[in-house]
């Protein structure tokens, strides 16, 4: 966590198992919405969820857009490192791990208009930018993904005493 992330007061740790379950729940929702020609993962956070959803929906064409949202958050500007050109005829499913402020989603939506934007987790400020998501957490929650953490075994205070 960097200084720019001091706005986060709570931590929501997500295990590999929970992430897998949540991604499969997202795949079930997406299954009801029709078929897609390709998945576009928003790197890096969207890479693992996109792989799980691609497996469940049997989508073998997986592309990426690469955006530096660290720069975006701290300086209010976007650095697109890799973009894609959209074929108007294609139904594209964009996958990211979460929407927080919604800035990344806005940039990607502008790049790929008309695509379906799905995330596993969403915070209130970013929610309007997402078409489908599974779990909402509060704006001041830091979602700790399994690829950013190690399991630890130590005493955790009850939630009531963490306020
Ligand atoms: O809604 P926003 O405020 O734009 O935040 C959401 C974005 O932030 C995270 O990426 P991060 O900046 O951590 O980059 P990374 O995925 O490459 O680690 C996440 O994967 C989203 O893409």
mmCIF file of N, CA and C in Angstrom, residues 77-133:
data_model
loop_
_atom_site.group_PDB
_atom_site.id
_atom_site.type_symbol
_atom_site.label_atom_id
_atom_site.label_comp_id
_atom_site.label_asym_id
_atom_site.label_seq_id
_atom_site.Cartn_x
_atom_site.Cartn_y
_atom_site.Cartn_z
ATOM 1 N N UNK A 77 -3.859 11.815 -14.261
ATOM 2 C CA UNK A 77 -3.722 11.614 -15.702
ATOM 3 C C UNK A 77 -3.583 10.123 -16.008
ATOM 4 N N UNK A 78 -3.875 9.777 -17.224
ATOM 5 C CA UNK A 78 -3.904 8.376 -17.621
ATOM 6 C C UNK A 78 -2.697 8.031 -18.465
ATOM 7 N N UNK A 79 -2.116 6.894 -18.176
ATOM 8 C CA UNK A 79 -1.067 6.392 -19.072
ATOM 9 C C UNK A 79 -1.529 5.086 -19.675
ATOM 10 N N UNK A 80 -1.905 5.157 -20.935
ATOM 11 C CA UNK A 80 -2.288 3.930 -21.634
ATOM 12 C C UNK A 80 -1.011 3.340 -22.227
ATOM 13 N N UNK A 81 -0.664 2.135 -21.765
ATOM 14 C CA UNK A 81 0.566 1.495 -22.228
ATOM 15 C C UNK A 81 0.303 0.607 -23.446
ATOM 16 N N UNK A 82 -0.916 0.055 -23.506
ATOM 17 C CA UNK A 82 -1.301 -0.757 -24.674
ATOM 18 C C UNK A 82 -2.803 -0.650 -24.847
ATOM 19 N N UNK A 83 -3.249 -0.336 -26.050
ATOM 20 C CA UNK A 83 -4.683 -0.279 -26.297
ATOM 21 C C UNK A 83 -5.065 -1.254 -27.398
ATOM 22 N N UNK A 84 -6.369 -1.411 -27.616
ATOM 23 C CA UNK A 84 -6.804 -2.266 -28.720
ATOM 24 C C UNK A 84 -7.745 -1.474 -29.609
ATOM 25 N N UNK A 85 -7.798 -1.882 -30.850
ATOM 26 C CA UNK A 85 -8.751 -1.285 -31.790
ATOM 27 C C UNK A 85 -9.949 -2.220 -31.863
ATOM 28 N N UNK A 86 -11.127 -1.631 -31.816
ATOM 29 C CA UNK A 86 -12.315 -2.457 -31.804
ATOM 30 C C UNK A 86 -12.912 -2.612 -33.188
ATOM 31 N N UNK A 87 -13.279 -3.863 -33.510
ATOM 32 C CA UNK A 87 -14.081 -4.132 -34.692
ATOM 33 C C UNK A 87 -15.543 -3.967 -34.260
ATOM 34 N N UNK A 88 -16.256 -3.044 -34.899
ATOM 35 C CA UNK A 88 -17.639 -2.698 -34.490
ATOM 36 C C UNK A 88 -18.559 -3.902 -34.395
ATOM 37 N N UNK A 89 -18.270 -4.929 -35.180
ATOM 38 C CA UNK A 89 -19.168 -6.097 -35.227
ATOM 39 C C UNK A 89 -18.982 -7.022 -34.020
ATOM 40 N N UNK A 90 -17.879 -6.871 -33.313
ATOM 41 C CA UNK A 90 -17.564 -7.815 -32.230
ATOM 42 C C UNK A 90 -18.283 -7.484 -30.930
ATOM 43 N N UNK A 91 -18.680 -8.550 -30.214
ATOM 44 C CA UNK A 91 -19.191 -8.394 -28.849
ATOM 45 C C UNK A 91 -18.024 -8.651 -27.902
ATOM 46 N N UNK A 92 -17.609 -7.596 -27.214
ATOM 47 C CA UNK A 92 -16.411 -7.684 -26.379
ATOM 48 C C UNK A 92 -16.780 -7.621 -24.903
ATOM 49 N N UNK A 93 -16.150 -8.516 -24.145
ATOM 50 C CA UNK A 93 -16.327 -8.567 -22.694
ATOM 51 C C UNK A 93 -15.025 -8.078 -22.045
ATOM 52 N N UNK A 94 -15.136 -6.957 -21.327
ATOM 53 C CA UNK A 94 -13.954 -6.414 -20.629
ATOM 54 C C UNK A 94 -13.994 -6.908 -19.186
ATOM 55 N N UNK A 95 -12.860 -7.435 -18.708
ATOM 56 C CA UNK A 95 -12.797 -7.961 -17.343
ATOM 57 C C UNK A 95 -11.713 -7.242 -16.544
ATOM 58 N N UNK A 96 -12.088 -6.749 -15.363
ATOM 59 C CA UNK A 96 -11.108 -6.208 -14.418
ATOM 60 C C UNK A 96 -11.427 -6.781 -13.037
ATOM 61 N N UNK A 97 -10.448 -6.699 -12.121
ATOM 62 C CA UNK A 97 -10.702 -7.242 -10.788
ATOM 63 C C UNK A 97 -11.655 -6.343 -10.004
ATOM 64 N N UNK A 98 -11.496 -5.000 -10.149
ATOM 65 C CA UNK A 98 -12.375 -4.103 -9.394
ATOM 66 C C UNK A 98 -12.497 -2.742 -10.065
ATOM 67 N N UNK A 99 -13.546 -2.030 -9.700
ATOM 68 C CA UNK A 99 -13.621 -0.587 -9.967
ATOM 69 C C UNK A 99 -13.555 0.102 -8.614
ATOM 70 N N UNK A 100 -12.708 1.123 -8.531
ATOM 71 C CA UNK A 100 -12.540 1.874 -7.279
ATOM 72 C C UNK A 100 -13.098 3.282 -7.509
ATOM 73 N N UNK A 101 -12.296 4.167 -8.070
ATOM 74 C CA UNK A 101 -12.811 5.499 -8.420
ATOM 75 C C UNK A 101 -13.588 5.470 -9.735
ATOM 76 N N UNK A 102 -13.343 4.444 -10.540
ATOM 77 C CA UNK A 102 -13.978 4.333 -11.856
ATOM 78 C C UNK A 102 -13.139 4.948 -12.969
ATOM 79 N N UNK A 103 -11.983 5.512 -12.640
ATOM 80 C CA UNK A 103 -11.160 6.197 -13.650
ATOM 81 C C UNK A 103 -10.658 5.241 -14.730
ATOM 82 N N UNK A 104 -10.172 4.088 -14.308
ATOM 83 C CA UNK A 104 -9.667 3.114 -15.290
ATOM 84 C C UNK A 104 -10.796 2.658 -16.202
ATOM 85 N N UNK A 105 -11.948 2.371 -15.602
ATOM 86 C CA UNK A 105 -13.095 1.903 -16.391
ATOM 87 C C UNK A 105 -13.508 2.958 -17.430
ATOM 88 N N UNK A 106 -13.495 4.234 -17.027
ATOM 89 C CA UNK A 106 -13.886 5.304 -17.973
ATOM 90 C C UNK A 106 -12.946 5.327 -19.179
ATOM 91 N N UNK A 107 -11.661 5.179 -18.899
ATOM 92 C CA UNK A 107 -10.668 5.203 -19.983
ATOM 93 C C UNK A 107 -10.887 4.015 -20.929
ATOM 94 N N UNK A 108 -11.107 2.829 -20.345
ATOM 95 C CA UNK A 108 -11.255 1.624 -21.170
ATOM 96 C C UNK A 108 -12.568 1.663 -21.956
ATOM 97 N N UNK A 109 -13.623 2.161 -21.321
ATOM 98 C CA UNK A 109 -14.919 2.273 -22.014
ATOM 99 C C UNK A 109 -14.820 3.197 -23.225
ATOM 100 N N UNK A 110 -14.070 4.280 -23.069
ATOM 101 C CA UNK A 110 -13.889 5.228 -24.179
ATOM 102 C C UNK A 110 -13.117 4.560 -25.319
ATOM 103 N N UNK A 111 -12.171 3.718 -24.930
ATOM 104 C CA UNK A 111 -11.340 3.021 -25.916
ATOM 105 C C UNK A 111 -12.147 1.968 -26.676
ATOM 106 N N UNK A 112 -13.077 1.290 -25.943
ATOM 107 C CA UNK A 112 -13.845 0.187 -26.547
ATOM 108 C C UNK A 112 -15.346 0.451 -26.319
ATOM 109 N N UNK A 113 -15.917 1.429 -27.035
ATOM 110 C CA UNK A 113 -17.318 1.759 -26.788
ATOM 111 C C UNK A 113 -18.250 0.592 -27.110
ATOM 112 N N UNK A 114 -19.256 0.449 -26.266
ATOM 113 C CA UNK A 114 -20.247 -0.603 -26.522
ATOM 114 C C UNK A 114 -19.903 -1.943 -25.916
ATOM 115 N N UNK A 115 -18.697 -2.096 -25.388
ATOM 116 C CA UNK A 115 -18.318 -3.377 -24.786
ATOM 117 C C UNK A 115 -18.996 -3.529 -23.427
ATOM 118 N N UNK A 116 -19.079 -4.770 -22.962
ATOM 119 C CA UNK A 116 -19.667 -5.054 -21.648
ATOM 120 C C UNK A 116 -18.535 -5.065 -20.621
ATOM 121 N N UNK A 117 -18.653 -4.221 -19.583
ATOM 122 C CA UNK A 117 -17.575 -4.085 -18.597
ATOM 123 C C UNK A 117 -17.974 -4.828 -17.329
ATOM 124 N N UNK A 118 -17.206 -5.858 -16.970
ATOM 125 C CA UNK A 118 -17.524 -6.671 -15.793
ATOM 126 C C UNK A 118 -16.337 -6.710 -14.838
ATOM 127 N N UNK A 119 -16.633 -6.610 -13.551
ATOM 128 C CA UNK A 119 -15.593 -6.729 -12.532
ATOM 129 C C UNK A 119 -16.077 -7.679 -11.436
ATOM 130 N N UNK A 120 -15.123 -8.188 -10.671
ATOM 131 C CA UNK A 120 -15.496 -9.067 -9.567
ATOM 132 C C UNK A 120 -15.982 -8.211 -8.394
ATOM 133 N N UNK A 121 -15.268 -7.144 -8.109
ATOM 134 C CA UNK A 121 -15.600 -6.281 -6.962
ATOM 135 C C UNK A 121 -15.842 -4.857 -7.451
ATOM 136 N N UNK A 122 -16.666 -4.122 -6.661
ATOM 137 C CA UNK A 122 -16.963 -2.732 -7.035
ATOM 138 C C UNK A 122 -17.100 -1.879 -5.780
ATOM 139 N N UNK A 123 -16.652 -0.643 -5.874
ATOM 140 C CA UNK A 123 -16.869 0.344 -4.812
ATOM 141 C C UNK A 123 -17.871 1.379 -5.335
ATOM 142 N N UNK A 124 -18.563 2.068 -4.431
ATOM 143 C CA UNK A 124 -19.664 2.956 -4.858
ATOM 144 C C UNK A 124 -19.288 3.971 -5.943
ATOM 145 N N UNK A 125 -18.118 4.606 -5.838
ATOM 146 C CA UNK A 125 -17.762 5.637 -6.834
ATOM 147 C C UNK A 125 -17.602 5.053 -8.241
ATOM 148 N N UNK A 126 -17.172 3.801 -8.307
ATOM 149 C CA UNK A 126 -16.922 3.195 -9.618
ATOM 150 C C UNK A 126 -18.114 2.437 -10.178
ATOM 151 N N UNK A 127 -19.075 2.181 -9.322
ATOM 152 C CA UNK A 127 -20.218 1.333 -9.691
ATOM 153 C C UNK A 127 -20.945 1.750 -10.972
ATOM 154 N N UNK A 128 -21.164 3.063 -11.179
ATOM 155 C CA UNK A 128 -21.871 3.456 -12.409
ATOM 156 C C UNK A 128 -21.130 3.063 -13.693
ATOM 157 N N UNK A 129 -19.829 2.783 -13.585
ATOM 158 C CA UNK A 129 -19.040 2.442 -14.784
ATOM 159 C C UNK A 129 -19.097 0.955 -15.119
ATOM 160 N N UNK A 130 -19.696 0.133 -14.231
ATOM 161 C CA UNK A 130 -19.658 -1.320 -14.412
ATOM 162 C C UNK A 130 -21.023 -1.846 -14.831
ATOM 163 N N UNK A 131 -21.026 -2.751 -15.792
ATOM 164 C CA UNK A 131 -22.286 -3.372 -16.204
ATOM 165 C C UNK A 131 -22.652 -4.533 -15.290
ATOM 166 N N UNK A 132 -21.667 -5.359 -14.935
ATOM 167 C CA UNK A 132 -21.920 -6.518 -14.075
ATOM 168 C C UNK A 132 -20.784 -6.660 -13.074
ATOM 169 N N UNK A 133 -21.135 -6.873 -11.790
ATOM 170 C CA UNK A 133 -20.111 -7.167 -10.780
ATOM 171 C C UNK A 133 -20.726 -8.112 -9.747
#
